[in-house]
Protein backbone atom coordinates (compact mmCIF):
# COMPACT_ATOMS: atom_id res chain seq x y z
CA UNK A 1 0.00 0.00 0.00
CA UNK A 2 1.16 3.55 -0.67
CA UNK A 3 2.70 5.47 2.17
CA UNK A 4 1.96 8.97 0.89
CA UNK A 5 -1.22 10.34 -0.63
CA UNK A 6 -1.42 13.74 -2.30
CA UNK A 7 -4.41 16.04 -2.31
CA UNK A 8 -5.87 17.37 -4.52
CA UNK A 9 -5.38 15.01 -7.45
CA UNK A 10 -5.55 17.95 -9.85
CA UNK A 11 -5.25 21.71 -9.43
CA UNK A 12 -5.86 24.42 -12.02
CA UNK A 13 -4.87 28.04 -11.31
CA UNK A 14 -3.97 31.28 -13.06
CA UNK A 15 -0.43 32.62 -13.34
CA UNK A 16 0.51 34.67 -10.32
CA UNK A 17 -1.68 32.71 -7.92
CA UNK A 18 -0.32 30.46 -5.19
CA UNK A 19 -0.63 26.67 -5.44
CA UNK A 20 -0.89 24.46 -2.37
CA UNK A 21 -0.60 20.70 -2.47
CA UNK A 22 -0.97 18.40 0.51
CA UNK A 23 0.48 15.02 1.37
CA UNK A 24 -0.65 12.64 4.07
CA UNK A 25 1.20 9.52 5.15
CA UNK A 26 0.52 6.56 7.38
CA UNK A 27 3.55 5.60 9.44
CA UNK A 28 6.42 7.37 11.17
CA UNK A 29 9.05 8.82 8.87
CA UNK A 30 12.61 10.04 9.00
CA UNK A 31 12.15 12.49 6.15
CA UNK A 32 9.73 13.53 3.43
CA UNK A 33 10.68 14.62 -0.06
CA UNK A 34 8.87 16.48 -2.84
CA UNK A 35 9.49 15.84 -6.52
CA UNK A 36 8.30 17.41 -9.74
CA UNK A 37 7.63 15.62 -13.04
CA UNK A 38 7.18 17.37 -16.34
CA UNK A 39 5.18 15.48 -18.93
CA UNK A 40 7.17 12.63 -20.44
CA UNK A 41 10.20 13.17 -18.23
CA UNK A 42 11.73 11.71 -15.11
CA UNK A 43 11.15 13.12 -11.65
CA UNK A 44 13.25 15.98 -10.35
CA UNK A 45 13.95 16.43 -6.66
CA UNK A 46 12.66 19.69 -5.18
CA UNK A 47 13.13 19.62 -1.43
CA UNK A 48 13.77 17.27 1.50
CA UNK A 49 12.43 17.98 4.98
CA UNK A 50 13.49 15.93 7.97
CA UNK A 51 11.14 14.76 10.69
CA UNK A 52 12.60 17.24 13.20
CA UNK A 53 11.99 20.19 10.87
CA UNK A 54 8.69 22.05 10.58
CA UNK A 55 9.26 24.30 7.58
CA UNK A 56 11.69 24.65 4.73
CA UNK A 57 12.05 27.15 1.90
CA UNK A 58 13.67 26.97 -1.52
CA UNK A 59 13.07 29.93 -3.82
CA UNK A 60 9.31 30.12 -4.44
CA UNK A 61 8.75 26.79 -2.70
CA UNK A 62 7.69 26.42 0.92
CA UNK A 63 7.28 23.01 2.51
CA UNK A 64 5.77 22.37 5.92
CA UNK A 65 5.71 19.15 7.91
CA UNK A 66 3.36 18.26 10.75
CA UNK A 67 4.41 14.92 12.17
CA UNK A 68 1.55 14.90 14.69
CA UNK A 69 -0.95 14.96 11.81
CA UNK A 70 1.28 12.91 9.51
CA UNK A 71 0.96 15.52 6.79
CA UNK A 72 3.01 17.89 4.67
CA UNK A 73 2.20 20.71 2.31
CA UNK A 74 4.00 22.20 -0.67
CA UNK A 75 3.28 25.85 -1.47
CA UNK A 76 4.38 27.37 -4.77
CA UNK A 77 4.08 31.15 -4.63
CA UNK A 78 3.52 33.44 -7.61
CA UNK A 79 3.05 30.49 -9.95
CA UNK A 80 4.19 30.56 -13.57
CA UNK A 81 3.05 28.60 -16.61
CA UNK A 82 6.38 26.76 -16.41
CA UNK A 83 5.31 25.33 -13.03
CA UNK A 84 2.77 23.17 -14.86
CA UNK A 85 3.75 19.60 -13.90
CA UNK A 86 2.89 16.75 -11.58
CA UNK A 87 4.14 16.97 -8.01
CA UNK A 88 4.82 13.96 -5.82
CA UNK A 89 5.60 13.51 -2.19
CA UNK A 90 7.76 10.60 -1.12
CA UNK A 91 8.30 9.18 2.35
CA UNK A 92 10.78 6.65 3.65
CA UNK A 93 9.64 3.18 4.66
CA UNK A 94 11.59 0.32 6.18
CA UNK A 95 12.00 -2.78 4.06
CA UNK A 96 13.07 -6.24 5.13
CA UNK A 97 16.66 -5.67 4.04
CA UNK A 98 17.05 -3.07 6.79
CA UNK A 99 17.31 -0.10 4.44
CA UNK A 100 14.80 2.70 4.20
CA UNK A 101 13.26 3.20 0.77
CA UNK A 102 11.32 6.02 -0.79
CA UNK A 103 7.63 5.34 -1.38
CA UNK A 104 5.78 7.76 -3.65
CA UNK A 105 2.20 8.97 -3.66
CA UNK A 106 0.00 9.22 -6.76
CA UNK A 107 0.80 12.90 -7.28
CA UNK A 108 -0.98 16.20 -7.85
CA UNK A 109 -1.33 17.47 -11.43
CA UNK A 110 -0.87 21.22 -11.46
CA UNK A 111 -1.93 23.33 -14.45
CA UNK A 112 -0.98 27.01 -14.43
CA UNK A 113 -2.78 29.05 -17.09
CA UNK A 114 -1.26 32.24 -18.55
CA UNK B 1 27.40 15.01 -16.75
CA UNK B 2 25.05 12.39 -18.20
CA UNK B 3 23.39 11.60 -14.85
CA UNK B 4 21.09 8.57 -15.11
CA UNK B 5 20.74 7.12 -18.60
CA UNK B 6 18.01 4.67 -19.52
CA UNK B 7 17.74 2.68 -22.73
CA UNK B 8 15.69 2.07 -24.73
CA UNK B 9 13.25 5.00 -24.55
CA UNK B 10 10.42 2.98 -26.07
CA UNK B 11 9.81 -0.75 -26.45
CA UNK B 12 6.97 -2.94 -27.68
CA UNK B 13 6.99 -6.61 -26.72
CA UNK B 14 4.71 -9.53 -27.36
CA UNK B 15 3.45 -11.57 -24.43
CA UNK B 16 6.07 -14.09 -23.38
CA UNK B 17 9.06 -12.26 -24.83
CA UNK B 18 11.98 -11.30 -22.64
CA UNK B 19 14.03 -8.15 -22.56
CA UNK B 20 16.41 -6.12 -20.44
CA UNK B 21 15.96 -2.46 -19.59
CA UNK B 22 19.30 -0.77 -19.17
CA UNK B 23 20.22 1.82 -16.56
CA UNK B 24 23.58 3.49 -16.08
CA UNK B 25 24.69 6.33 -13.81
CA UNK B 26 27.95 8.26 -13.74
CA UNK B 27 27.63 9.90 -10.32
CA UNK B 28 29.23 7.08 -8.31
CA UNK B 29 25.96 6.49 -6.46
CA UNK B 30 25.82 3.41 -4.27
CA UNK B 31 22.02 3.21 -4.29
CA UNK B 32 20.07 2.38 -7.46
CA UNK B 33 16.43 1.48 -7.90
CA UNK B 34 13.72 0.70 -10.42
CA UNK B 35 10.19 2.10 -10.26
CA UNK B 36 7.20 1.61 -12.50
CA UNK B 37 4.67 4.37 -13.05
CA UNK B 38 1.08 3.60 -13.94
CA UNK B 39 -1.78 6.11 -14.31
CA UNK B 40 -3.32 6.97 -10.95
CA UNK B 41 -0.85 4.72 -9.09
CA UNK B 42 2.15 6.95 -8.69
CA UNK B 43 5.53 5.25 -8.68
CA UNK B 44 5.96 1.78 -7.22
CA UNK B 45 9.33 0.37 -6.24
CA UNK B 46 10.28 -2.85 -8.06
CA UNK B 47 13.83 -3.65 -6.94
CA UNK B 48 16.72 -1.77 -5.45
CA UNK B 49 20.44 -2.16 -4.82
CA UNK B 50 22.69 -0.62 -2.18
CA UNK B 51 25.92 -1.58 -3.90
CA UNK B 52 27.55 -3.99 -6.33
CA UNK B 53 26.42 -7.53 -5.59
CA UNK B 54 23.58 -6.45 -3.25
CA UNK B 55 19.97 -6.31 -4.42
CA UNK B 56 16.60 -6.61 -2.72
CA UNK B 57 12.91 -6.55 -3.54
CA UNK B 58 10.63 -3.55 -3.41
CA UNK B 59 6.83 -3.31 -3.43
CA UNK B 60 6.14 -5.06 -6.75
CA UNK B 61 9.05 -7.42 -7.61
CA UNK B 62 7.16 -10.28 -9.25
CA UNK B 63 8.04 -10.82 -12.91
CA UNK B 64 11.28 -8.84 -12.71
CA UNK B 65 14.90 -9.75 -12.03
CA UNK B 66 17.86 -7.52 -11.32
CA UNK B 67 21.58 -7.82 -10.76
CA UNK B 68 24.30 -5.32 -9.89
CA UNK B 69 27.76 -6.31 -11.05
CA UNK B 70 29.16 -2.77 -11.16
CA UNK B 71 28.46 0.48 -9.35
CA UNK B 72 27.40 2.14 -12.60
CA UNK B 73 24.89 -0.32 -14.06
CA UNK B 74 21.62 -1.76 -12.79
CA UNK B 75 19.69 -3.64 -15.51
CA UNK B 76 16.09 -4.77 -15.09
CA UNK B 77 15.08 -8.03 -16.75
CA UNK B 78 11.62 -9.14 -17.77
CA UNK B 79 11.84 -12.90 -18.27
CA UNK B 80 8.38 -13.46 -19.78
CA UNK B 81 6.53 -10.22 -20.50
CA UNK B 82 2.85 -9.91 -19.64
CA UNK B 83 0.33 -7.19 -20.59
CA UNK B 84 0.20 -6.20 -16.90
CA UNK B 85 3.80 -5.06 -17.25
CA UNK B 86 2.83 -2.32 -19.70
CA UNK B 87 4.08 0.77 -17.92
CA UNK B 88 6.69 3.49 -17.79
CA UNK B 89 9.82 2.33 -16.00
CA UNK B 90 12.15 4.71 -14.19
CA UNK B 91 15.61 4.07 -12.87
CA UNK B 92 16.81 6.28 -10.02
CA UNK B 93 20.03 6.55 -8.04
CA UNK B 94 21.40 8.36 -5.02
CA UNK B 95 24.15 8.35 -2.48
CA UNK B 96 23.55 5.92 0.35
CA UNK B 97 22.56 7.69 3.57
CA UNK B 98 22.97 6.33 7.03
CA UNK B 99 19.81 4.27 6.64
CA UNK B 100 19.71 3.77 2.93
CA UNK B 101 18.75 5.73 -0.14
CA UNK B 102 15.69 7.32 1.46
CA UNK B 103 17.89 9.90 3.17
CA UNK B 104 19.25 11.33 -0.09
CA UNK B 105 17.57 12.94 -3.09
CA UNK B 106 16.99 10.52 -5.95
CA UNK B 107 18.23 11.28 -9.46
CA UNK B 108 15.90 9.88 -12.12
CA UNK B 109 16.39 8.82 -15.71
CA UNK B 110 13.85 9.86 -18.34
CA UNK B 111 12.12 6.52 -18.42
CA UNK B 112 11.44 3.57 -20.71
CA UNK B 113 7.92 3.31 -22.07
CA UNK B 114 7.08 -0.39 -22.42
CA UNK B 115 4.03 -1.82 -24.12
CA UNK B 116 3.27 -5.53 -23.95
CA UNK B 117 0.69 -6.80 -26.44
PDB file of C-alpha atoms in Angstrom, chain B residues 16-99:
ATOM      1  CA  UNK B  16       6.067 -14.093 -23.375  1.00  0.00           C
ATOM      2  CA  UNK B  17       9.060 -12.265 -24.829  1.00  0.00           C
ATOM      3  CA  UNK B  18      11.983 -11.302 -22.640  1.00  0.00           C
ATOM      4  CA  UNK B  19      14.035  -8.147 -22.557  1.00  0.00           C
ATOM      5  CA  UNK B  20      16.412  -6.117 -20.443  1.00  0.00           C
ATOM      6  CA  UNK B  21      15.958  -2.461 -19.591  1.00  0.00           C
ATOM      7  CA  UNK B  22      19.299  -0.773 -19.172  1.00  0.00           C
ATOM      8  CA  UNK B  23      20.218   1.824 -16.565  1.00  0.00           C
ATOM      9  CA  UNK B  24      23.583   3.491 -16.076  1.00  0.00           C
ATOM     10  CA  UNK B  25      24.687   6.331 -13.810  1.00  0.00           C
ATOM     11  CA  UNK B  26      27.951   8.259 -13.737  1.00  0.00           C
ATOM     12  CA  UNK B  27      27.629   9.897 -10.317  1.00  0.00           C
ATOM     13  CA  UNK B  28      29.229   7.078  -8.308  1.00  0.00           C
ATOM     14  CA  UNK B  29      25.956   6.488  -6.462  1.00  0.00           C
ATOM     15  CA  UNK B  30      25.818   3.412  -4.267  1.00  0.00           C
ATOM     16  CA  UNK B  31      22.022   3.210  -4.294  1.00  0.00           C
ATOM     17  CA  UNK B  32      20.075   2.383  -7.464  1.00  0.00           C
ATOM     18  CA  UNK B  33      16.431   1.482  -7.903  1.00  0.00           C
ATOM     19  CA  UNK B  34      13.720   0.695 -10.418  1.00  0.00           C
ATOM     20  CA  UNK B  35      10.195   2.099 -10.260  1.00  0.00           C
ATOM     21  CA  UNK B  36       7.195   1.611 -12.495  1.00  0.00           C
ATOM     22  CA  UNK B  37       4.670   4.365 -13.054  1.00  0.00           C
ATOM     23  CA  UNK B  38       1.083   3.598 -13.941  1.00  0.00           C
ATOM     24  CA  UNK B  39      -1.782   6.113 -14.308  1.00  0.00           C
ATOM     25  CA  UNK B  40      -3.315   6.968 -10.947  1.00  0.00           C
ATOM     26  CA  UNK B  41      -0.851   4.721  -9.088  1.00  0.00           C
ATOM     27  CA  UNK B  42       2.147   6.951  -8.689  1.00  0.00           C
ATOM     28  CA  UNK B  43       5.525   5.251  -8.683  1.00  0.00           C
ATOM     29  CA  UNK B  44       5.956   1.780  -7.220  1.00  0.00           C
ATOM     30  CA  UNK B  45       9.329   0.367  -6.245  1.00  0.00           C
ATOM     31  CA  UNK B  46      10.277  -2.853  -8.065  1.00  0.00           C
ATOM     32  CA  UNK B  47      13.831  -3.653  -6.939  1.00  0.00           C
ATOM     33  CA  UNK B  48      16.717  -1.770  -5.450  1.00  0.00           C
ATOM     34  CA  UNK B  49      20.436  -2.161  -4.817  1.00  0.00           C
ATOM     35  CA  UNK B  50      22.691  -0.621  -2.176  1.00  0.00           C
ATOM     36  CA  UNK B  51      25.915  -1.585  -3.904  1.00  0.00           C
ATOM     37  CA  UNK B  52      27.550  -3.990  -6.325  1.00  0.00           C
ATOM     38  CA  UNK B  53      26.415  -7.534  -5.587  1.00  0.00           C
ATOM     39  CA  UNK B  54      23.578  -6.453  -3.249  1.00  0.00           C
ATOM     40  CA  UNK B  55      19.969  -6.315  -4.420  1.00  0.00           C
ATOM     41  CA  UNK B  56      16.605  -6.607  -2.717  1.00  0.00           C
ATOM     42  CA  UNK B  57      12.908  -6.555  -3.539  1.00  0.00           C
ATOM     43  CA  UNK B  58      10.631  -3.549  -3.415  1.00  0.00           C
ATOM     44  CA  UNK B  59       6.834  -3.307  -3.435  1.00  0.00           C
ATOM     45  CA  UNK B  60       6.137  -5.059  -6.752  1.00  0.00           C
ATOM     46  CA  UNK B  61       9.046  -7.416  -7.608  1.00  0.00           C
ATOM     47  CA  UNK B  62       7.159 -10.284  -9.252  1.00  0.00           C
ATOM     48  CA  UNK B  63       8.043 -10.824 -12.911  1.00  0.00           C
ATOM     49  CA  UNK B  64      11.277  -8.840 -12.707  1.00  0.00           C
ATOM     50  CA  UNK B  65      14.905  -9.752 -12.032  1.00  0.00           C
ATOM     51  CA  UNK B  66      17.858  -7.517 -11.316  1.00  0.00           C
ATOM     52  CA  UNK B  67      21.577  -7.824 -10.761  1.00  0.00           C
ATOM     53  CA  UNK B  68      24.300  -5.324  -9.887  1.00  0.00           C
ATOM     54  CA  UNK B  69      27.760  -6.312 -11.047  1.00  0.00           C
ATOM     55  CA  UNK B  70      29.165  -2.770 -11.157  1.00  0.00           C
ATOM     56  CA  UNK B  71      28.460   0.482  -9.348  1.00  0.00           C
ATOM     57  CA  UNK B  72      27.401   2.139 -12.604  1.00  0.00           C
ATOM     58  CA  UNK B  73      24.891  -0.320 -14.057  1.00  0.00           C
ATOM     59  CA  UNK B  74      21.616  -1.760 -12.789  1.00  0.00           C
ATOM     60  CA  UNK B  75      19.693  -3.638 -15.514  1.00  0.00           C
ATOM     61  CA  UNK B  76      16.090  -4.769 -15.085  1.00  0.00           C
ATOM     62  CA  UNK B  77      15.079  -8.031 -16.752  1.00  0.00           C
ATOM     63  CA  UNK B  78      11.622  -9.142 -17.765  1.00  0.00           C
ATOM     64  CA  UNK B  79      11.836 -12.896 -18.266  1.00  0.00           C
ATOM     65  CA  UNK B  80       8.379 -13.456 -19.779  1.00  0.00           C
ATOM     66  CA  UNK B  81       6.533 -10.222 -20.504  1.00  0.00           C
ATOM     67  CA  UNK B  82       2.848  -9.905 -19.636  1.00  0.00           C
ATOM     68  CA  UNK B  83       0.334  -7.186 -20.589  1.00  0.00           C
ATOM     69  CA  UNK B  84       0.199  -6.197 -16.903  1.00  0.00           C
ATOM     70  CA  UNK B  85       3.803  -5.059 -17.255  1.00  0.00           C
ATOM     71  CA  UNK B  86       2.831  -2.323 -19.705  1.00  0.00           C
ATOM     72  CA  UNK B  87       4.077   0.770 -17.921  1.00  0.00           C
ATOM     73  CA  UNK B  88       6.688   3.492 -17.787  1.00  0.00           C
ATOM     74  CA  UNK B  89       9.820   2.331 -15.998  1.00  0.00           C
ATOM     75  CA  UNK B  90      12.147   4.713 -14.189  1.00  0.00           C
ATOM     76  CA  UNK B  91      15.609   4.072 -12.872  1.00  0.00           C
ATOM     77  CA  UNK B  92      16.805   6.283 -10.019  1.00  0.00           C
ATOM     78  CA  UNK B  93      20.031   6.548  -8.040  1.00  0.00           C
ATOM     79  CA  UNK B  94      21.399   8.356  -5.025  1.00  0.00           C
ATOM     80  CA  UNK B  95      24.148   8.347  -2.477  1.00  0.00           C
ATOM     81  CA  UNK B  96      23.551   5.922   0.354  1.00  0.00           C
ATOM     82  CA  UNK B  97      22.562   7.692   3.570  1.00  0.00           C
ATOM     83  CA  UNK B  98      22.972   6.328   7.033  1.00  0.00           C
ATOM     84  CA  UNK B  99      19.811   4.273   6.636  1.00  0.00           C
TER      85      UNK B  99
END
